[in-house]
XYZ file of C-alpha atoms in Angstrom:
519
model
C 37.234 -35.874 -24.875
C 34.136 -38.332 -25.451
C 33.432 -40.364 -28.606
C 31.134 -37.379 -29.355
C 31.286 -33.943 -28.083
C 27.660 -31.678 -29.253
C 28.445 -27.675 -28.107
C 26.289 -24.726 -29.127
C 23.815 -26.713 -31.398
C 21.345 -24.925 -33.466
C 18.901 -25.974 -36.393
C 15.796 -23.903 -38.013
C 12.820 -26.026 -39.674
C 11.304 -23.350 -41.667
C 12.175 -20.707 -39.952
C 11.842 -22.710 -36.488
C 14.301 -23.345 -34.065
C 14.510 -26.797 -32.761
C 17.300 -26.046 -30.418
C 18.896 -23.137 -28.116
C 22.564 -24.229 -27.827
C 22.325 -27.508 -27.004
C 25.253 -29.973 -25.673
C 25.222 -33.422 -25.985
C 27.887 -36.150 -25.225
C 28.963 -39.756 -25.641
C 31.184 -41.567 -23.518
C 32.682 -44.879 -24.142
C 29.928 -47.737 -23.070
C 27.056 -45.732 -22.212
C 23.659 -46.737 -22.867
C 21.697 -43.588 -23.313
C 17.871 -43.294 -24.583
C 16.996 -39.487 -26.363
C 12.955 -38.787 -24.967
C 10.627 -35.697 -25.994
C 7.391 -35.166 -27.465
C 6.411 -35.738 -30.440
C 7.942 -33.062 -33.043
C 10.484 -31.763 -30.328
C 13.219 -32.464 -32.758
C 14.594 -35.892 -31.634
C 14.772 -37.663 -35.072
C 16.353 -34.556 -36.557
C 19.197 -34.383 -33.869
C 19.992 -37.958 -34.497
C 20.340 -36.856 -38.090
C 22.736 -34.125 -37.345
C 24.954 -36.316 -35.089
C 24.876 -38.871 -37.768
C 25.798 -36.095 -40.281
C 22.766 -36.400 -42.719
C 22.137 -32.645 -41.736
C 24.542 -29.453 -41.369
C 23.484 -27.406 -37.636
C 22.767 -23.634 -38.153
C 25.217 -23.133 -35.382
C 27.441 -24.935 -33.303
C 29.554 -28.016 -33.147
C 29.342 -31.764 -33.930
C 32.509 -33.267 -33.165
C 33.350 -37.547 -33.537
C 36.594 -38.635 -31.773
C 38.978 -40.040 -34.704
C 38.517 -43.467 -35.873
C 35.263 -43.983 -34.157
C 32.784 -45.978 -36.155
C 28.647 -45.364 -35.751
C 25.816 -46.795 -37.395
C 22.190 -44.601 -37.779
C 19.079 -47.084 -38.006
C 16.495 -44.189 -39.391
C 12.861 -44.654 -38.463
C 12.119 -43.479 -42.269
C 14.253 -46.675 -43.567
C 15.365 -46.919 -47.276
C 17.225 -50.326 -47.917
C 18.256 -51.514 -51.072
C 15.989 -54.163 -52.488
C 17.632 -56.247 -55.070
C 19.903 -58.492 -52.790
C 19.288 -61.820 -50.669
C 18.831 -61.518 -46.702
C 21.848 -63.841 -46.344
C 24.138 -61.863 -49.352
C 23.050 -58.207 -47.907
C 23.908 -59.405 -44.243
C 27.195 -61.356 -44.934
C 28.466 -57.864 -46.948
C 29.443 -56.903 -42.979
C 32.223 -59.845 -42.886
C 33.149 -59.038 -46.474
C 36.730 -57.518 -45.653
C 37.187 -60.238 -43.155
C 36.439 -62.937 -45.771
C 39.169 -60.990 -48.304
C 41.676 -61.137 -45.429
C 40.998 -65.180 -44.831
C 41.518 -65.755 -48.553
C 44.645 -63.726 -48.643
C 45.568 -65.590 -45.362
C 45.028 -69.140 -47.367
C 46.785 -67.778 -50.190
C 50.108 -67.388 -47.780
C 49.676 -70.529 -46.597
C 49.567 -72.233 -50.038
C 52.762 -70.418 -50.809
C 54.282 -72.231 -48.019
C 54.004 -75.744 -49.724
C 56.525 -74.263 -52.820
C 58.118 -70.908 -51.966
C 62.224 -71.012 -51.258
C 63.384 -72.206 -47.683
C 64.568 -68.231 -47.424
C 60.733 -66.733 -47.602
C 58.943 -69.382 -45.595
C 59.261 -67.089 -42.814
C 57.968 -63.905 -44.366
C 54.775 -65.851 -45.697
C 54.153 -68.028 -42.599
C 54.613 -64.592 -40.337
C 51.851 -62.624 -42.432
C 49.588 -66.046 -42.560
C 49.661 -65.628 -38.705
C 49.591 -62.227 -38.093
C 46.045 -62.137 -39.952
C 45.006 -65.082 -38.532
C 45.189 -63.123 -35.627
C 43.201 -60.200 -36.558
C 40.850 -62.827 -37.706
C 40.495 -64.734 -34.100
C 40.484 -60.842 -32.461
C 37.279 -59.965 -34.630
C 35.542 -63.035 -33.771
C 36.039 -64.361 -37.469
C 35.105 -67.780 -36.744
C 32.107 -67.596 -35.093
C 30.519 -65.399 -38.132
C 28.067 -68.231 -38.124
C 27.152 -68.271 -34.908
C 26.890 -64.332 -34.544
C 24.629 -64.291 -37.767
C 22.397 -67.073 -36.466
C 21.954 -65.596 -33.103
C 20.713 -61.900 -34.581
C 18.365 -63.496 -37.385
C 17.023 -65.836 -35.131
C 16.902 -63.056 -32.152
C 14.723 -60.973 -34.658
C 12.510 -63.619 -36.666
C 14.393 -63.193 -39.594
C 15.519 -66.690 -40.221
C 11.719 -67.981 -41.073
C 11.640 -65.717 -44.128
C 14.435 -68.054 -45.810
C 17.746 -66.334 -46.354
C 17.945 -66.846 -49.911
C 14.637 -64.164 -50.180
C 15.784 -61.076 -51.778
C 14.671 -57.993 -50.037
C 11.920 -56.517 -52.418
C 9.844 -60.042 -51.419
C 9.599 -58.583 -47.821
C 6.847 -56.459 -46.408
C 8.292 -53.185 -45.261
C 8.373 -54.139 -41.659
C 10.529 -57.294 -42.807
C 12.965 -55.593 -44.318
C 13.362 -52.586 -41.391
C 14.463 -55.842 -38.893
C 16.613 -57.142 -41.811
C 18.337 -53.766 -41.903
C 18.547 -53.605 -38.370
C 19.748 -56.903 -38.277
C 22.762 -55.778 -40.392
C 23.805 -52.604 -38.205
C 23.962 -55.472 -34.867
C 26.163 -57.067 -36.842
C 28.476 -54.288 -37.886
C 28.612 -53.686 -34.324
C 30.634 -49.755 -34.436
C 31.728 -48.074 -31.767
C 28.222 -45.917 -31.690
C 24.635 -47.597 -32.516
C 22.357 -44.701 -33.300
C 18.500 -46.070 -33.581
C 15.395 -44.326 -34.078
C 12.305 -46.005 -33.094
C 13.943 -49.770 -33.675
C 10.623 -51.492 -32.061
C 8.558 -50.010 -34.760
C 7.870 -53.088 -36.740
C 9.067 -56.004 -33.968
C 6.527 -58.345 -32.141
C 7.084 -58.402 -28.766
C 9.472 -61.498 -28.375
C 11.739 -59.611 -30.682
C 11.611 -56.677 -28.600
C 12.488 -58.525 -25.751
C 15.599 -59.755 -27.376
C 16.588 -56.540 -28.664
C 16.530 -55.380 -24.723
C 19.015 -58.354 -23.897
C 20.909 -57.656 -26.786
C 21.602 -54.072 -25.890
C 21.766 -54.590 -22.471
C 24.510 -56.591 -22.688
C 26.286 -54.735 -25.650
C 29.718 -53.481 -24.668
C 29.473 -50.392 -27.131
C 27.821 -47.210 -26.561
C 24.189 -46.465 -28.309
C 21.589 -43.832 -28.426
C 18.220 -45.068 -28.755
C 14.722 -43.185 -29.801
C 11.759 -44.954 -28.831
C 8.241 -44.603 -27.645
C 8.168 -47.737 -25.917
C 8.518 -47.223 -22.136
C 8.816 -51.158 -21.457
C 11.736 -51.112 -23.799
C 13.208 -47.796 -22.509
C 13.071 -49.018 -19.224
C 15.290 -52.173 -20.187
C 17.891 -50.305 -21.900
C 18.403 -46.631 -20.580
C 21.015 -46.354 -18.451
C 21.679 -42.535 -19.124
C 18.862 -40.483 -20.166
C 19.029 -37.079 -22.566
C 15.412 -35.409 -22.458
C 14.698 -32.601 -25.449
C 12.281 -30.270 -24.242
C 11.955 -26.713 -24.316
C 14.971 -26.582 -26.860
C 16.970 -27.834 -24.069
C 18.971 -30.784 -23.756
C 19.174 -32.113 -20.312
C 21.174 -34.811 -19.111
C 19.913 -37.617 -16.313
C 22.539 -39.675 -15.548
C 19.783 -42.647 -14.137
C 17.259 -45.297 -14.670
C 14.093 -44.421 -16.933
C 11.509 -44.714 -13.907
C 13.799 -42.309 -12.013
C 14.274 -39.847 -14.773
C 10.366 -39.863 -15.112
C 10.116 -38.452 -11.364
C 13.618 -35.987 -11.481
C 11.434 -34.818 -14.749
C 8.164 -33.944 -12.863
C 9.973 -32.045 -10.393
C 12.255 -30.118 -13.100
C 9.345 -29.450 -15.397
C 7.327 -27.688 -11.808
C 10.530 -26.004 -11.593
C 10.994 -24.949 -14.974
C 7.782 -23.242 -14.921
C 7.875 -21.618 -11.510
C 10.998 -20.051 -12.866
C 9.218 -18.743 -16.365
C 6.102 -17.254 -14.678
C 8.226 -15.454 -12.146
C 10.628 -14.397 -14.898
C 8.148 -13.218 -16.797
C 7.085 -11.176 -14.405
C 10.196 -9.697 -13.531
C 10.765 -8.856 -17.541
C 7.497 -7.090 -17.419
C 7.667 -5.084 -14.371
C 11.372 -3.970 -15.247
C 10.294 -2.980 -19.041
C 7.368 -0.832 -17.398
C 10.009 0.662 -15.209
C 12.637 1.887 -18.027
C 9.451 2.952 -19.706
C 8.221 5.163 -16.967
C 12.206 6.010 -16.092
C 13.993 6.594 -18.892
C 13.359 10.824 -19.569
C 13.018 11.239 -16.098
C 16.651 12.784 -15.101
C 16.526 11.987 -11.910
C 16.055 8.012 -12.640
C 16.967 8.113 -16.056
C 20.959 6.648 -15.061
C 19.091 3.859 -12.843
C 16.370 2.779 -15.840
C 19.496 2.735 -18.298
C 20.975 0.007 -15.797
C 18.368 -2.117 -15.649
C 17.990 -1.837 -19.599
C 21.628 -3.223 -19.539
C 20.859 -5.803 -17.200
C 17.320 -7.203 -19.338
C 19.638 -7.263 -22.295
C 22.097 -9.610 -20.438
C 19.052 -11.982 -19.176
C 18.950 -15.049 -21.343
C 15.163 -15.247 -21.611
C 13.557 -18.837 -20.669
C 11.583 -20.408 -23.781
C 8.069 -20.940 -22.905
C 6.971 -24.303 -21.506
C 6.296 -26.377 -24.357
C 3.671 -29.290 -23.279
C 2.326 -31.929 -25.184
C -0.409 -31.161 -27.626
C -3.630 -33.092 -26.864
C -5.381 -34.819 -29.833
C -8.913 -34.658 -29.503
C -10.241 -36.914 -31.877
C -13.512 -37.945 -32.992
C -14.188 -40.312 -35.362
C -17.618 -39.501 -37.138
C -20.505 -42.159 -36.751
C -22.223 -42.964 -40.185
C -25.157 -45.413 -39.410
C -25.838 -48.358 -37.706
C -25.240 -51.897 -39.338
C -27.425 -55.394 -38.518
C -25.613 -57.777 -36.670
C -22.741 -59.458 -39.437
C -20.253 -56.765 -40.460
C -17.641 -58.684 -41.871
C -17.749 -62.526 -43.154
C -14.450 -64.448 -44.355
C -15.046 -67.616 -45.778
C -12.019 -69.952 -46.790
C -10.209 -66.702 -47.623
C -6.653 -66.789 -48.735
C -4.487 -64.221 -48.998
C -1.159 -63.380 -50.318
C 0.993 -61.822 -53.293
C 1.514 -63.132 -56.941
C -0.659 -66.082 -56.644
C 1.325 -66.983 -53.478
C -0.289 -67.474 -50.007
C 0.210 -66.150 -46.738
C -2.678 -67.063 -44.801
C -5.161 -69.861 -46.192
C -8.677 -70.470 -45.213
C -9.748 -67.992 -42.828
C -13.188 -68.055 -41.804
C -14.676 -65.029 -39.159
C -17.306 -63.305 -38.573
C -17.071 -59.701 -37.158
C -20.067 -58.674 -34.968
C -21.627 -55.164 -35.346
C -19.460 -52.656 -32.468
C -17.199 -55.305 -31.640
C -13.655 -54.434 -31.949
C -10.892 -57.099 -32.636
C -7.083 -57.161 -32.888
C -5.024 -59.488 -35.680
C -1.607 -60.806 -33.939
C 0.967 -62.142 -35.197
C 4.999 -61.602 -35.900
C 5.951 -59.437 -38.624
C 5.530 -61.688 -42.120
C 2.935 -63.742 -41.064
C 0.196 -61.441 -43.555
C -1.129 -59.067 -40.703
C -1.379 -55.593 -43.441
C -2.180 -58.347 -46.134
C -5.554 -59.461 -45.253
C -6.412 -55.826 -44.270
C -5.502 -54.680 -47.870
C -7.172 -57.885 -49.442
C -10.559 -57.274 -47.268
C -10.433 -53.216 -48.516
C -10.012 -54.652 -51.630
C -6.724 -53.177 -52.330
C -4.728 -56.774 -53.172
C -6.723 -59.437 -54.922
C -7.824 -62.630 -52.596
C -6.313 -65.775 -54.088
C -9.191 -67.781 -53.146
C -12.457 -67.821 -50.750
C -14.478 -64.613 -50.111
C -15.092 -61.846 -48.147
C -18.429 -60.285 -47.650
C -19.128 -57.252 -46.047
C -22.303 -55.448 -44.533
C -23.574 -53.801 -48.068
C -23.688 -50.557 -45.490
C -20.527 -51.052 -44.026
C -18.792 -47.606 -44.330
C -15.101 -47.680 -44.210
C -12.562 -45.752 -43.098
C -8.976 -46.729 -43.377
C -5.386 -45.908 -41.493
C -2.617 -47.650 -43.505
C 1.094 -48.689 -41.658
C 2.934 -46.462 -44.408
C 2.787 -43.972 -46.592
C 5.521 -41.554 -48.481
C 4.901 -37.971 -48.724
C 6.795 -35.655 -51.318
C 8.688 -32.763 -50.794
C 6.015 -30.111 -51.351
C 2.713 -31.810 -49.346
C 1.865 -29.995 -46.164
C -0.844 -30.898 -43.882
C -3.542 -28.766 -45.250
C -2.722 -29.440 -49.054
C -2.730 -33.183 -47.771
C -6.276 -32.989 -46.260
C -7.413 -31.302 -49.497
C -6.636 -33.587 -51.595
C -9.268 -35.482 -50.411
C -11.759 -32.630 -49.528
C -10.686 -29.720 -52.407
C -14.228 -27.704 -50.786
C -13.022 -27.221 -47.622
C -11.388 -24.168 -46.443
C -7.766 -22.962 -45.109
C -9.575 -22.548 -41.766
C -11.781 -25.570 -41.768
C -8.722 -27.743 -42.149
C -6.514 -25.818 -39.800
C -9.047 -26.470 -37.200
C -8.993 -30.001 -38.219
C -5.836 -30.683 -37.989
C -5.782 -28.592 -34.503
C -7.963 -31.686 -32.906
C -4.978 -33.719 -33.904
C -2.291 -31.580 -32.201
C -1.213 -30.114 -35.297
C -1.436 -26.098 -35.301
C 0.112 -23.160 -36.360
C 3.222 -22.893 -38.566
C 3.081 -26.913 -38.319
C 0.289 -27.292 -40.915
C 2.432 -25.510 -43.465
C 5.523 -27.511 -43.329
C 6.077 -30.151 -45.470
C 4.837 -33.617 -44.313
C 8.344 -35.004 -45.292
C 9.964 -32.645 -42.410
C 7.644 -33.691 -39.699
C 8.673 -36.304 -37.468
C 6.798 -39.862 -37.737
C 4.223 -38.925 -34.980
C 3.189 -35.825 -36.318
C 2.486 -37.340 -39.912
C 0.411 -40.057 -37.707
C -1.579 -37.046 -36.160
C -2.047 -35.700 -40.194
C -3.852 -39.017 -41.000
C -5.643 -39.487 -38.005
C -7.020 -35.955 -38.420
C -8.094 -37.253 -41.956
C -9.948 -39.944 -40.764
C -11.978 -37.760 -38.400
C -13.343 -36.222 -41.220
C -15.075 -39.444 -42.418
C -18.148 -40.767 -41.330
C -17.832 -44.390 -40.829
C -19.216 -47.739 -39.102
C -16.108 -49.454 -39.457
C -12.353 -48.336 -38.391
C -9.412 -50.771 -39.792
C -6.024 -49.133 -38.411
C -2.518 -51.261 -39.071
C -0.187 -50.265 -36.714
C -1.667 -46.899 -35.766
C 0.703 -46.213 -32.536
C 4.167 -46.867 -34.244
C 5.580 -43.585 -34.085
C 3.420 -42.071 -31.154
C 4.154 -40.688 -27.940
C 2.836 -42.071 -24.384
C 0.286 -39.046 -24.205
C -0.868 -39.994 -27.969
C -1.159 -43.188 -27.575
C -3.430 -42.875 -24.523
C -5.650 -40.001 -26.466
C -6.267 -42.615 -29.329
C -7.312 -45.444 -27.294
C -9.902 -43.145 -25.868
C -11.041 -41.933 -29.416
C -11.001 -45.854 -30.683
C -13.027 -46.916 -27.401
C -15.265 -44.120 -27.405
C -16.138 -44.937 -31.548
C -19.953 -46.821 -31.532
C -19.308 -49.052 -34.739
C -16.780 -51.844 -35.504
C -12.753 -51.940 -35.177
C -10.038 -53.972 -36.513
C -6.901 -53.405 -35.341
C -3.267 -54.480 -35.990
C -0.940 -53.336 -33.331
C 2.369 -55.108 -32.147
C 1.910 -52.984 -28.563
C -0.433 -55.400 -25.964
C -0.548 -52.201 -23.567
C -2.593 -50.437 -26.319
C -4.734 -53.147 -27.394
C -5.311 -54.388 -23.546
C -9.201 -53.806 -22.556
C -9.677 -52.262 -25.830
C -10.464 -54.892 -27.970
C -13.519 -57.654 -27.759
C -11.606 -60.351 -29.846
C -8.223 -61.443 -30.517
C -7.434 -62.990 -34.445
C -3.858 -64.568 -33.845
C -2.311 -66.346 -36.793
C 1.060 -68.238 -36.120
C 3.132 -70.555 -38.082
C 2.804 -74.403 -37.653
C 5.439 -76.324 -37.247
C 5.719 -77.499 -40.688
C 5.504 -74.099 -42.172
C 1.450 -73.694 -42.722
C -0.324 -70.402 -40.961
């Protein structure tokens, strides 16, 4: 038996089945990537095997004593603790054993001679266990991870509630890596990582001597880490024991074969049903018709091939502006009077597209929130053209259990009818029953598409995006790229994906930390 065996899995969201008796397995040391279009059920599947959800049918069986850790794309991390204390919780059991070992060694100094062997044996047994678990490399292990993910620069005494959402996500990822379970389960681990940290994580996972399952829409990352690909499509899970690029070729062939099989089966079913209907009551052919009906009942009907729902986003333009759109003069921004970025001078001109770059926590989101008036500035000023109409996509947003895509849009446009709102959502690939499901139940990519649909309802001449591609699949990223490229106004973009802003922007505004810690 493998580390994990999944058999006959079925699960429904809002009466919509996601899987058709899916099977899945994890063998020791397998490096698995799980792929599929937005909304096909990848994150739900990960929640199921992590035992956060209960399947409607089928079995999920972990081998006894196998440990697994789960990194969710919707992270919920405790915040009232320092980075160091949070991360070193991993080593707490070993630290307790070290204390016990030391107490045995201390007892050797005063114990009776007939008990000497007993205390020495116990102490040496614990020491061997600590050595086996690399306890004495704890500091170097911790240092490797916090430096590799860029966490050390935050200050190890900093409390998690003083970090940005992206910074906390990196700390949670660091803890998962330090725990080193038998199986790592990770859903979009690169969403909040800079390029250098993605490269470090890829190398770490390639060298990882245990198993992992990773969901990601970053193709370069998948190419680097994947040895086995599981593809979730048409409610089926297909295993490809090959690298990602070879999988893409095999998948294209398989998709074409499936489409042909579906079309042929559809024609055969229609022809058979017509024969049964015509002949079931005829004495001479009734027996043959009944035989075909039984045959039809035993046939496993193929699911209609599920293709990517394209986005046709058009961000409506309001009016032209003068040459100067936004001017920053010695602008200093931060939180609670503490500067994050200082003395920024910058001029954005009409029709210019700019990307803001820099590692996580340097202040990219902070500067956006400051020029939007969401956060107060510390000093200096920013001046918008009086005719600027702003349209903003925030990096993070939370949803309650009742808000649906339709009610989400209606919150901003209460006079729109259901039909009008459905049409708008459809341009973002949110169609049918999906528009009536709670936002909290949608995948990260589907939530992003709803928010992008909202942006198409507002006329503007300045688009502001904070990490819009985090949860989007490769097709949706390409479609968003086209929509932004077609927009005739100015654009301010924050993203950690060079392949997304390459060829899209006119300017790069990059913030770096100097050797003395200033920015």
